[in-house]
Coordinates of C-alpha atoms in Angstrom, one line a residue:
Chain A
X1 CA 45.6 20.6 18.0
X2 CA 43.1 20.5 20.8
X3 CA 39.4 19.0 20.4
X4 CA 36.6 20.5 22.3
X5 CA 33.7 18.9 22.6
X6 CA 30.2 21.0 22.8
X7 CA 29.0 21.9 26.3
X8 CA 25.3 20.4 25.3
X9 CA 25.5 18.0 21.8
X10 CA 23.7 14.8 20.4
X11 CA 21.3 12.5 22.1
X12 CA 18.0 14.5 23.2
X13 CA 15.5 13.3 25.6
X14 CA 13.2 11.9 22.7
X15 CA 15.6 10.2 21.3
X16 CA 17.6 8.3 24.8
X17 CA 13.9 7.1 25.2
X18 CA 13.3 6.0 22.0
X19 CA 16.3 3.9 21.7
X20 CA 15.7 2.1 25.8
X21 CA 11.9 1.5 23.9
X22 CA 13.0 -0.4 21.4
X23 CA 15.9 -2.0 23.1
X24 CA 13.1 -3.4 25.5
X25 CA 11.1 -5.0 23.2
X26 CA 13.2 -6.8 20.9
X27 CA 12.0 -8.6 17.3
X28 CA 10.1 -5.5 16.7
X29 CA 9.6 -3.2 13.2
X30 CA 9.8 0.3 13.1
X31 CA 7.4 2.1 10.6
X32 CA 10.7 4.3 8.6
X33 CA 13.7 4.8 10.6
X34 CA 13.6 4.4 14.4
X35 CA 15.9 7.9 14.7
X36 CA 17.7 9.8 11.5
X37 CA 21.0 7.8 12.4
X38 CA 22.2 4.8 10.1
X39 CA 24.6 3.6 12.3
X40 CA 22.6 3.3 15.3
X41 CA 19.5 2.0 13.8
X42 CA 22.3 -1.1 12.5
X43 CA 23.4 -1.3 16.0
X44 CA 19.4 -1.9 16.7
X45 CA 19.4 -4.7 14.1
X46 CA 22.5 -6.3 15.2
X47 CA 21.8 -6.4 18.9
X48 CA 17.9 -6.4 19.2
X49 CA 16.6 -7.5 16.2
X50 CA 14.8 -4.6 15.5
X51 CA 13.4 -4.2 11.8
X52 CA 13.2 -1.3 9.5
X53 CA 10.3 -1.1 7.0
X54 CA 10.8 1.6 4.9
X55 CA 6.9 2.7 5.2
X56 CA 3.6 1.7 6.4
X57 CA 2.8 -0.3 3.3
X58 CA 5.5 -3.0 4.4
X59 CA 4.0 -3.8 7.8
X60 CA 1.9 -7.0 6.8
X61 CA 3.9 -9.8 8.7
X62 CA 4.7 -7.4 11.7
X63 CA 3.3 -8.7 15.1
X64 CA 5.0 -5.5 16.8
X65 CA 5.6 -2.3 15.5
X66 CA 7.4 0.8 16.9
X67 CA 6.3 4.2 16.5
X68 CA 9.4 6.2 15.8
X69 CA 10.2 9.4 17.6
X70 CA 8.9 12.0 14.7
X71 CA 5.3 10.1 15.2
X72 CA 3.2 8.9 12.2
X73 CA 0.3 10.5 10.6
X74 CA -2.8 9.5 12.3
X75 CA -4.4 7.3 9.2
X76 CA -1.4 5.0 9.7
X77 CA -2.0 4.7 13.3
X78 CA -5.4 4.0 12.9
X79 CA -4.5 1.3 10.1
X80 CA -1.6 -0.2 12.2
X81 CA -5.1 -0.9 14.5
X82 CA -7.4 -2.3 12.0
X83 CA -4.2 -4.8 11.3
X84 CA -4.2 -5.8 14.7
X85 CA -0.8 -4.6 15.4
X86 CA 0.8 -4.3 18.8
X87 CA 1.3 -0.7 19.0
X88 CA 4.5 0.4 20.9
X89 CA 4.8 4.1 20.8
X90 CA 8.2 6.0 21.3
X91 CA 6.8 9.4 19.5
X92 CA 9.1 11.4 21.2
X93 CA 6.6 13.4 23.9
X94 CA 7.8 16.8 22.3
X95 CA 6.0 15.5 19.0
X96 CA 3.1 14.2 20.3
X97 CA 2.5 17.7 21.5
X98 CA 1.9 19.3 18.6
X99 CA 0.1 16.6 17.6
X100 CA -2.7 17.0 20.1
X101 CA -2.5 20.9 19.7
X102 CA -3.6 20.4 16.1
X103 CA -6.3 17.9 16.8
X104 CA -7.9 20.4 19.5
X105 CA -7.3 23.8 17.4
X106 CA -9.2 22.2 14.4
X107 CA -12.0 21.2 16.7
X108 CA -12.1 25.2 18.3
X109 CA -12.1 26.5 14.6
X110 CA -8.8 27.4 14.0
X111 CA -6.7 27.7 11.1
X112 CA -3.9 25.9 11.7
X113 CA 0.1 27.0 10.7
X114 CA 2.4 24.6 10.9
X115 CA 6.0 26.6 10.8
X116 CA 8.4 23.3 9.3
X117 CA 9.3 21.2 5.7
X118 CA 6.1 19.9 5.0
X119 CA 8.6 16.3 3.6
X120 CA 9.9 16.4 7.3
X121 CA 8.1 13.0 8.8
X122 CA 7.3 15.0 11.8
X123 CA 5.5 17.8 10.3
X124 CA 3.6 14.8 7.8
X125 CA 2.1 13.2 11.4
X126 CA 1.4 16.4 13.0
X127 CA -0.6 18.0 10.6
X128 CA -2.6 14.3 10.0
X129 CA -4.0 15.6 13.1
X130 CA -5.4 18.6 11.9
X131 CA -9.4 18.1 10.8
X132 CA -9.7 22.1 9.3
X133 CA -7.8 24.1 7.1
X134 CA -4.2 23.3 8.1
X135 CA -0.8 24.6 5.9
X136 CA 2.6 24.5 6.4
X137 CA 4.8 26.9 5.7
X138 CA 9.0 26.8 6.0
X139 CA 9.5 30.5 5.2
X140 CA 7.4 33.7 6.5
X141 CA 7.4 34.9 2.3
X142 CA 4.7 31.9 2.0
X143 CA 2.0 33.4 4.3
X144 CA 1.0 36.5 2.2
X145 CA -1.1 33.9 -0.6
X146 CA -2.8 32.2 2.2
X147 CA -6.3 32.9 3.5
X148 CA -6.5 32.4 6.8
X149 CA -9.8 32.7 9.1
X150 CA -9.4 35.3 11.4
X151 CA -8.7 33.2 14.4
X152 CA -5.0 31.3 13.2
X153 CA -3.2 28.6 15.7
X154 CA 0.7 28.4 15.0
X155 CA 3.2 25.6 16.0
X156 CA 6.5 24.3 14.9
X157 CA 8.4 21.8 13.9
X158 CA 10.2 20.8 17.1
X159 CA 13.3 21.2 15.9
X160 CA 13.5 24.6 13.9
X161 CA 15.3 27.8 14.8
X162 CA 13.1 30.3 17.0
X163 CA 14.3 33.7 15.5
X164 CA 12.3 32.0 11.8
X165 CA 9.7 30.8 14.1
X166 CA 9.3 34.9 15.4
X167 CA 9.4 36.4 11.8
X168 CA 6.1 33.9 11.2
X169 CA 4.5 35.0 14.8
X170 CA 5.4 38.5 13.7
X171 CA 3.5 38.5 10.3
X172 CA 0.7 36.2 11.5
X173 CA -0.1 39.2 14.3
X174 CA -0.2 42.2 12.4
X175 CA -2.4 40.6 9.8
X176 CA -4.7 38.2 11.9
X177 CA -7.2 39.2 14.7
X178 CA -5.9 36.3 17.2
X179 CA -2.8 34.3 16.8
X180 CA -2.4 31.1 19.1
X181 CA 1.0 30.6 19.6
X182 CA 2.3 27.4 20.9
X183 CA 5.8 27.6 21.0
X184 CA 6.8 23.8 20.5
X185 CA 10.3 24.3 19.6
X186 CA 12.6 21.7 21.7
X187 CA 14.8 22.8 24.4
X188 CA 17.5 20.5 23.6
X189 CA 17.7 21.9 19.9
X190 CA 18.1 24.9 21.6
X191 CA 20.6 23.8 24.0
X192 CA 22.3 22.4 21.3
X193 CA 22.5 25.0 18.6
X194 CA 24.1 27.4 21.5
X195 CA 26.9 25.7 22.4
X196 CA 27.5 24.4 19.0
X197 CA 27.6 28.6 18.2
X198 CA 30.2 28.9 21.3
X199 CA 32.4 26.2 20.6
X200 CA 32.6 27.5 16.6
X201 CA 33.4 30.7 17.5
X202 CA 36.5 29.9 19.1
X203 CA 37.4 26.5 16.6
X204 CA 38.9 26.8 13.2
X205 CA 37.6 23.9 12.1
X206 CA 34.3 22.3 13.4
X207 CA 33.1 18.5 13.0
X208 CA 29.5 18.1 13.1
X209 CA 28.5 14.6 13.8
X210 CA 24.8 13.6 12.6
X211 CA 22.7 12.2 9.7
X212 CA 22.9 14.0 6.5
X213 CA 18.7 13.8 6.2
X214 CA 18.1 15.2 9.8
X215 CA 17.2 18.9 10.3
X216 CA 18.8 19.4 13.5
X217 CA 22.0 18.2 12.9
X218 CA 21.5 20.1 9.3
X219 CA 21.0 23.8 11.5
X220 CA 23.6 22.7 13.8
X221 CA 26.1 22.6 10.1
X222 CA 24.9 26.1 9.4
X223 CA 25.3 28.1 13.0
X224 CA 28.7 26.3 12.7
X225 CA 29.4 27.8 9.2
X226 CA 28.4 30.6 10.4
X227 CA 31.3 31.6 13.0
X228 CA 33.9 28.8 11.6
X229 CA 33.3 28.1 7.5
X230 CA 35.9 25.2 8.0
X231 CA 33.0 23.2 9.5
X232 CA 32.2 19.6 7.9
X233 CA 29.4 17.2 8.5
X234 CA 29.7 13.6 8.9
X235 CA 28.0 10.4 9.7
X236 CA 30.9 8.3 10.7
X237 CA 34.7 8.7 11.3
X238 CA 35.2 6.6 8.2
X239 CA 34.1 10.5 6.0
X240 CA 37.3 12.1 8.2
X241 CA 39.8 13.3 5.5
X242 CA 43.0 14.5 7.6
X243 CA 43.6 17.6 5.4
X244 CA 40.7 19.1 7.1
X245 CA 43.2 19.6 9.8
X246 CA 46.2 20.3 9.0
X247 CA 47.7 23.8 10.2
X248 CA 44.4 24.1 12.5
X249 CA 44.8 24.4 16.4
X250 CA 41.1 24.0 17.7
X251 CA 38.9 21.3 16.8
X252 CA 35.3 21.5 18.1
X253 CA 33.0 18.7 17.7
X254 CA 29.1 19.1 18.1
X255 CA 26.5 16.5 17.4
X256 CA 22.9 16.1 16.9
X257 CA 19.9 14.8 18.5
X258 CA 19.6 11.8 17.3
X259 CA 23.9 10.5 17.3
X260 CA 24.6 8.2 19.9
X261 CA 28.2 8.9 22.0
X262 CA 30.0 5.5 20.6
X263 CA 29.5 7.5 17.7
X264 CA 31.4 10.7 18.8
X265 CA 33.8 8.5 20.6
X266 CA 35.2 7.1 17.6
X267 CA 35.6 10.2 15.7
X268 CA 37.3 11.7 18.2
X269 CA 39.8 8.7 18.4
X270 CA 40.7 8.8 14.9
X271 CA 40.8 12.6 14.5
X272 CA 43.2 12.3 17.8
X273 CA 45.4 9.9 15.8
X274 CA 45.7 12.2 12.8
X275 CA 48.9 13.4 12.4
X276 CA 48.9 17.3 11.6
Chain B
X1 CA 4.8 76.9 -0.6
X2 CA 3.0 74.1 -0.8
X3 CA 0.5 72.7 1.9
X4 CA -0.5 68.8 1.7
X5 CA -2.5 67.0 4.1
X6 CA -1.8 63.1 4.8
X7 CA -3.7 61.0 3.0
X8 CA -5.0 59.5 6.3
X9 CA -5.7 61.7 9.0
X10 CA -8.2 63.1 12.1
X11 CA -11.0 61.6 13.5
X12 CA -11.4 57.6 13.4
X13 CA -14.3 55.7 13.6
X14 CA -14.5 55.8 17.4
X15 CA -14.5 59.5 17.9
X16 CA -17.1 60.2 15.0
X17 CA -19.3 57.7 16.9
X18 CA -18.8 59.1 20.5
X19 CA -19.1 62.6 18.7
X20 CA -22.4 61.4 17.4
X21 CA -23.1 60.1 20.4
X22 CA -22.7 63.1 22.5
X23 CA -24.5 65.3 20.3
X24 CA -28.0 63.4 20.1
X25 CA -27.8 62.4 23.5
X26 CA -27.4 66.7 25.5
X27 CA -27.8 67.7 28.8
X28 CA -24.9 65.2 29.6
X29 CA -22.0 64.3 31.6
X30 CA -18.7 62.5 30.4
X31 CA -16.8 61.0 32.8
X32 CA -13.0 62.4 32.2
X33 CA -12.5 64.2 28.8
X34 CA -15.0 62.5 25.7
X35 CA -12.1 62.7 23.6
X36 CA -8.3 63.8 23.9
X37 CA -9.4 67.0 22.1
X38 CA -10.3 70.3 24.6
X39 CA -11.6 72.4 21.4
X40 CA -13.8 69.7 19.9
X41 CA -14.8 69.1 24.3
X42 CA -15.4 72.7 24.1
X43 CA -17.6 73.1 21.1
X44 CA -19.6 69.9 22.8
X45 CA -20.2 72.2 26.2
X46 CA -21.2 75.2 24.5
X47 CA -23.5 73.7 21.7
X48 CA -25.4 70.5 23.2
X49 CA -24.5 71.2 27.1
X50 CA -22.5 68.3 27.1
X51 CA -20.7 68.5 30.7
X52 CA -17.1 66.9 31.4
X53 CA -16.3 65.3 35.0
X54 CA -13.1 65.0 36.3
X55 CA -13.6 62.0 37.1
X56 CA -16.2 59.6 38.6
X57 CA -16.2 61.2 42.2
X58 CA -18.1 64.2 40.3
X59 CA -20.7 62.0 39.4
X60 CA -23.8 62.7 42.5
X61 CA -26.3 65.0 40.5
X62 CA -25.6 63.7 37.2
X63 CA -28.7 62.2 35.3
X64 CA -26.9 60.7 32.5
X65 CA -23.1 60.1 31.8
X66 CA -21.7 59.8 28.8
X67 CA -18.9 56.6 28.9
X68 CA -15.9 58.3 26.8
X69 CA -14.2 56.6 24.1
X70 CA -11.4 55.4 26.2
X71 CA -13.8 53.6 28.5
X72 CA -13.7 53.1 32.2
X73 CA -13.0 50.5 34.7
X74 CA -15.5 47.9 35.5
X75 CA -15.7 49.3 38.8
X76 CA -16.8 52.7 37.9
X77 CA -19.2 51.1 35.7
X78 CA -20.7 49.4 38.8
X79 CA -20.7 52.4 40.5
X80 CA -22.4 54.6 38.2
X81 CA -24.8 51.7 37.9
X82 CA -25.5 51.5 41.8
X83 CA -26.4 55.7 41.6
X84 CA -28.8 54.9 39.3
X85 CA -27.6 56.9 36.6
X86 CA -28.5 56.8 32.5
X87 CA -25.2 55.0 31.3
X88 CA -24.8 55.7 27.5
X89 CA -21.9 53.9 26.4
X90 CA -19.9 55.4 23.7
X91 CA -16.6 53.5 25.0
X92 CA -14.7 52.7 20.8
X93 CA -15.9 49.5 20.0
X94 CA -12.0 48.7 19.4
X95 CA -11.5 49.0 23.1
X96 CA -14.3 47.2 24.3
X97 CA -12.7 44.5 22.5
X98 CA -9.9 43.9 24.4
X99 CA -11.7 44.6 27.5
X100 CA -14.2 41.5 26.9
X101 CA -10.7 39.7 26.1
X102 CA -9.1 40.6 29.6
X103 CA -12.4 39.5 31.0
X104 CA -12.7 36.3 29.2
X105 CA -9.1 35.4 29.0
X106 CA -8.8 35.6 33.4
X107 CA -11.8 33.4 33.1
X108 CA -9.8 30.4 30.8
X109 CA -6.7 30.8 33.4
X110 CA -4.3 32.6 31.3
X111 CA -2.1 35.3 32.6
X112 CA -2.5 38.4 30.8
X113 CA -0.4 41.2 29.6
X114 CA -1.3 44.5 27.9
X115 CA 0.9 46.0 26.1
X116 CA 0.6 50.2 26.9
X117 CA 1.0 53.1 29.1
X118 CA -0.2 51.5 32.6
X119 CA -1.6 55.7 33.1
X120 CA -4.0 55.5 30.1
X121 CA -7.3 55.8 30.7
X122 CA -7.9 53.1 28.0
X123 CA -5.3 51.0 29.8
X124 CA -6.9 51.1 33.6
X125 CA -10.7 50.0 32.0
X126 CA -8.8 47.1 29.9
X127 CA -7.0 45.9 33.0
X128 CA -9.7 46.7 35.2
X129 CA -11.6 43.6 33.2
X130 CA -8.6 41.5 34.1
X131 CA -9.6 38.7 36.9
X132 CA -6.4 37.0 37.0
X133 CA -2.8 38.1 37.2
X134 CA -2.5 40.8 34.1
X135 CA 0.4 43.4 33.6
X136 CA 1.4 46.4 31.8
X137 CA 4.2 46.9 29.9
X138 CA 5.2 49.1 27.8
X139 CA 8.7 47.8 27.0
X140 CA 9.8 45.1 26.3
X141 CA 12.4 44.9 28.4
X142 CA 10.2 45.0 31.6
X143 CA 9.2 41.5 30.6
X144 CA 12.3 39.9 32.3
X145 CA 10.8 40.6 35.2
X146 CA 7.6 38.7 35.3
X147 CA 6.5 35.7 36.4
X148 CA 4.2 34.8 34.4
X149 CA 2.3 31.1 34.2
X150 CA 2.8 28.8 31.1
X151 CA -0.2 30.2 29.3
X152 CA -0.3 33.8 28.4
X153 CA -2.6 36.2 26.7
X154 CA -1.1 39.3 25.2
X155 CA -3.9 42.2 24.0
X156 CA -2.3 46.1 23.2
X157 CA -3.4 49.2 23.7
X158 CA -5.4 50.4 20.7
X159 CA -2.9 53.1 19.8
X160 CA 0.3 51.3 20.2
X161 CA 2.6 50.7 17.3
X162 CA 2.8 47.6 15.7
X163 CA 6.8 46.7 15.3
X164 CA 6.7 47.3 19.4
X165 CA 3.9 44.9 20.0
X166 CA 5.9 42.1 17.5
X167 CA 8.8 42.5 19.9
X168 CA 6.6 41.9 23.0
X169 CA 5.0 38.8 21.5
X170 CA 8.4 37.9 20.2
X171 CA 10.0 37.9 24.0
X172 CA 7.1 36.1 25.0
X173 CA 6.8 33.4 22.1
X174 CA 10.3 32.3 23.0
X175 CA 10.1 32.1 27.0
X176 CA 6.2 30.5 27.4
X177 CA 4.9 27.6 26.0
X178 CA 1.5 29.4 24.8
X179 CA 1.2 32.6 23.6
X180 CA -2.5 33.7 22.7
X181 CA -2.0 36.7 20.6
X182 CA -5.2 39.7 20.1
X183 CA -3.9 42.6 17.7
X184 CA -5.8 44.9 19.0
X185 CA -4.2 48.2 17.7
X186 CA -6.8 50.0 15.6
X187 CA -6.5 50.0 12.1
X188 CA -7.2 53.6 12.0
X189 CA -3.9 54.5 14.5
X190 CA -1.7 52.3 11.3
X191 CA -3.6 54.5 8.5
X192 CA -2.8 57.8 9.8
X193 CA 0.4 56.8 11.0
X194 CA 1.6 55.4 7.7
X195 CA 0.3 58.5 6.1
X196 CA 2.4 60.9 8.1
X197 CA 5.4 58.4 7.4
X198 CA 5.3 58.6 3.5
X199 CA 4.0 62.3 3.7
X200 CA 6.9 63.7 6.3
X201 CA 9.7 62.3 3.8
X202 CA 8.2 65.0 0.7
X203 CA 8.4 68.0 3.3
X204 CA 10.5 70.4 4.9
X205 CA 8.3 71.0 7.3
X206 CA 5.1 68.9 9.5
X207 CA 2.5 70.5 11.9
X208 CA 0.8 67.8 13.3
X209 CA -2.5 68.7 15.2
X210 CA -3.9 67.2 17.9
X211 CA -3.7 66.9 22.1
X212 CA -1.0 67.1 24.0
X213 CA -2.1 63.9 25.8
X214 CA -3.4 62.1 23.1
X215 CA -1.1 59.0 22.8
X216 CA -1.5 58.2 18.7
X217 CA -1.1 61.8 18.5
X218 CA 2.5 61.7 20.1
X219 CA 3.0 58.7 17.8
X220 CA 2.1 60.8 15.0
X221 CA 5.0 63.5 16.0
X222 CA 7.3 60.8 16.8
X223 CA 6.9 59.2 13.3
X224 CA 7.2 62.7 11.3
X225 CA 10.4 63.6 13.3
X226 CA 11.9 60.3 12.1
X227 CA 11.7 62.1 8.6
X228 CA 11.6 65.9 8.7
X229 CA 13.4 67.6 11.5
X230 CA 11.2 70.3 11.7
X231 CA 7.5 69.0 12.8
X232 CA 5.7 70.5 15.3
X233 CA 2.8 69.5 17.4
X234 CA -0.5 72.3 18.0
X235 CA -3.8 71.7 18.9
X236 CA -4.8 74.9 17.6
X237 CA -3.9 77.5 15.2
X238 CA -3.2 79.9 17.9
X239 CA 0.3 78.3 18.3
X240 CA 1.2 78.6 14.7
X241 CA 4.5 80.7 14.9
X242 CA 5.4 82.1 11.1
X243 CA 9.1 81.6 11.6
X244 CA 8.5 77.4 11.5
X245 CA 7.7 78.2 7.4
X246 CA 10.3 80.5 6.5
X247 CA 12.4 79.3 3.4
X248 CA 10.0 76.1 3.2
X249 CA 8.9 74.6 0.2
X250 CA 6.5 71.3 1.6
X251 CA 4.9 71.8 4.7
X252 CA 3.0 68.3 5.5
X253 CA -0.4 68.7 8.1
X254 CA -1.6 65.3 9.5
X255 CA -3.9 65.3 12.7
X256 CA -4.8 62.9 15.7
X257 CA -7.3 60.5 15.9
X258 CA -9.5 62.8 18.2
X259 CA -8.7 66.4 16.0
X260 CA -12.1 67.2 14.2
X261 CA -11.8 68.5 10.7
X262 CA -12.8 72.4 11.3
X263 CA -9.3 72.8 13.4
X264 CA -7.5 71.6 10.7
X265 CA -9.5 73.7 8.4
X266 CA -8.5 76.9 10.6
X267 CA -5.1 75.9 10.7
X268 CA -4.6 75.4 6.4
X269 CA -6.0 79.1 6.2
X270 CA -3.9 80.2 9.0
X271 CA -0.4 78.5 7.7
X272 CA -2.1 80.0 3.6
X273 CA -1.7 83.5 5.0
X274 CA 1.6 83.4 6.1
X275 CA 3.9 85.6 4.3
X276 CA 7.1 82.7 4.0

């Protein structure tokens, strides 16, 4: 069986930085996980002594803490300030975008449409930074029963697909006066949904390497499933089952954002040693 | 056989206003055609002495000109405004709309793009407000081509259709990182032109009345032939041929935007007294 990996999978720009962040600073707390990925946020522990607190409401005791990549919601920066805590900030730079896009919409007298899952810790911080009306809606269906101003600003979730992102645009135009789009879909998502559709279109069976809460790695399992429905997603090499396998002659392997490559190595390894 | 007009049809807002216009102000000169409609420009010559210019190089001798629905180019504006002549303005308040966008949009540093026919009249005084960069397309598939700055602003032609103008904004939303959507296509283009939709599927036959250059009157045409073979476009009832009803059961009439009612009126009694 051969194994292809993607031609552009895991790590993102947000995330490389993210990790080199808290690396550097050592003894540190993140406010919820650093990155969606168990393994490597253990690896953080292990080797850096960086903390976990599973939310805001934990952080009495922390001297530093570590903004994650999604970003917080603007009342817990402001509160990580009134507790006098050393702020380090690794919000990914693609998040923070959207961020400030809200912030200055609101203050132009926009209604705001946030195109994401309003549980997605991303989506919670960026529309903190909205001071007007603000909703967020994951599917176009929802936008009939809102009442929108005439004047609407739209961004997304940065890691959603664009052609969902469109259908939204597309109802938001015919039925608004002025739409302000802001198209804050990441290129890496992009990057990495494409070649994981190439690689599953020639693989009969496809690994998807990634954390079972994370919504990239989550759209990267359905493109897969989509050209290959022998695709499986996993966290660690220790989820391979070898029957998966057997009788297949191309593997592909994709990953998302936030899975680091001793990850990806290891899987490979053992589905290398499989014997089918 | 039966004869059933649309349930939207003729003369929108606009022309009623310029009509009103022309008729209370007399003794007149429009610059290019008032409306896309020669009988309704004729009835306007004979009965108020309303004149019509080819265009603005006709202008010396002219006392007071008459700014058509369509509007006119900033420049001519100027012009007619150095010659010292009475400007009454009876440019659609739907197209002065995206001209103050053009204007206002150049100003803020976006690059602009108008979606429509780059030789309509309407087109040239939109653009002609444009400061900046600005283009016309009227494809989506001449977008490609452009090089167009990270901010855009995308305004349409009034009498475009809407699923065209979704596909522009939909090219652009995914290649530009802002994307500052105006509908400006008339409510009044949708109304008729959903009309002619549901009322070409109940007949055998569609005479749709209205100019030969008038664009939302093409789109009319163009709609009705999706649905009934047999439509035909007239601007008067001197074109009506009998054999177009012969062994019809449901012949359909809709009419342009710039088509008064009393043409219509001739053509129902003309179509009535056909032996079919």
């Amino acid at each position: 069986m051969n194994i292809k990996l993607a031609k552009n999978y895991g790590f993102c720009f947000g995330v490389k930085r993210a990790i080199k962040i808290a690396e550097s600073t050592q003894n540190a707390s993140t406010i919820g996980p650093l990155i969606h990925n168990n393994e490597e946020i253990m690896r953080l522990k292990k080797n850096f002594n960086v903390e976990t607190l599973e939310d805001i409401s934990h952080v009495s005791g922390t001297k530093k803490a570590i903004i994650r990549t999604h970003g917080i919601p603007k009342q817990d920066l402001q509160f990580l300030k009134e507790k006098k805590v050393d702020i380090i900030d690794a919000t990914c730079p693609y998040v923070t975008k959207p961020q400030k896009i809200c912030e200055k919409m609101s203050k132009e007298g926009y209604d705001i449409v946030i195109f994401g899952d309003e549980m997605h810790p991303e989506v919670k911080g960026v529309k903190s930074y909205a001071s007007g009306k603000v909703h967020v809606v994951l599917h176009v269906s929802e936008l009939a029963a809102l009442k929108l101003s005439a004047r609407v600003a739209v961004v997304s979730q940065t890691t959603r697909k664009v052609e969902e992102f469109k259908e939204i645009v597309s109802y938001l135009i015919s039925h608004y006066k002025e739409v302000r789009v802001f198209n804050t879909i990441c290129n890496a998502t992009f990057e990495n949904q494409d070649a994981a559709r190439e690689l599953s279109k020639e693989s009969d069976v496809m690994v998807v390497v990634g954390g079972k809460n994370s919504s990239n790695t989550k759209q990267l399992l359905h493109i897969s499933k989509e050209f290959c429905s022998d695709s499986y997603l996993i966290e660690s090499e220790r989820e391979l089952e070898a029957s998966w396998f057997e009788g297949k002659e191309q593997c592909g392997i994709t990953a998302g954002a936030s899975t680091p490559d001793w990850i990806i190595k290891k899987i490979i390894e053992k589905i290398s040693n499989f014997k089918v």
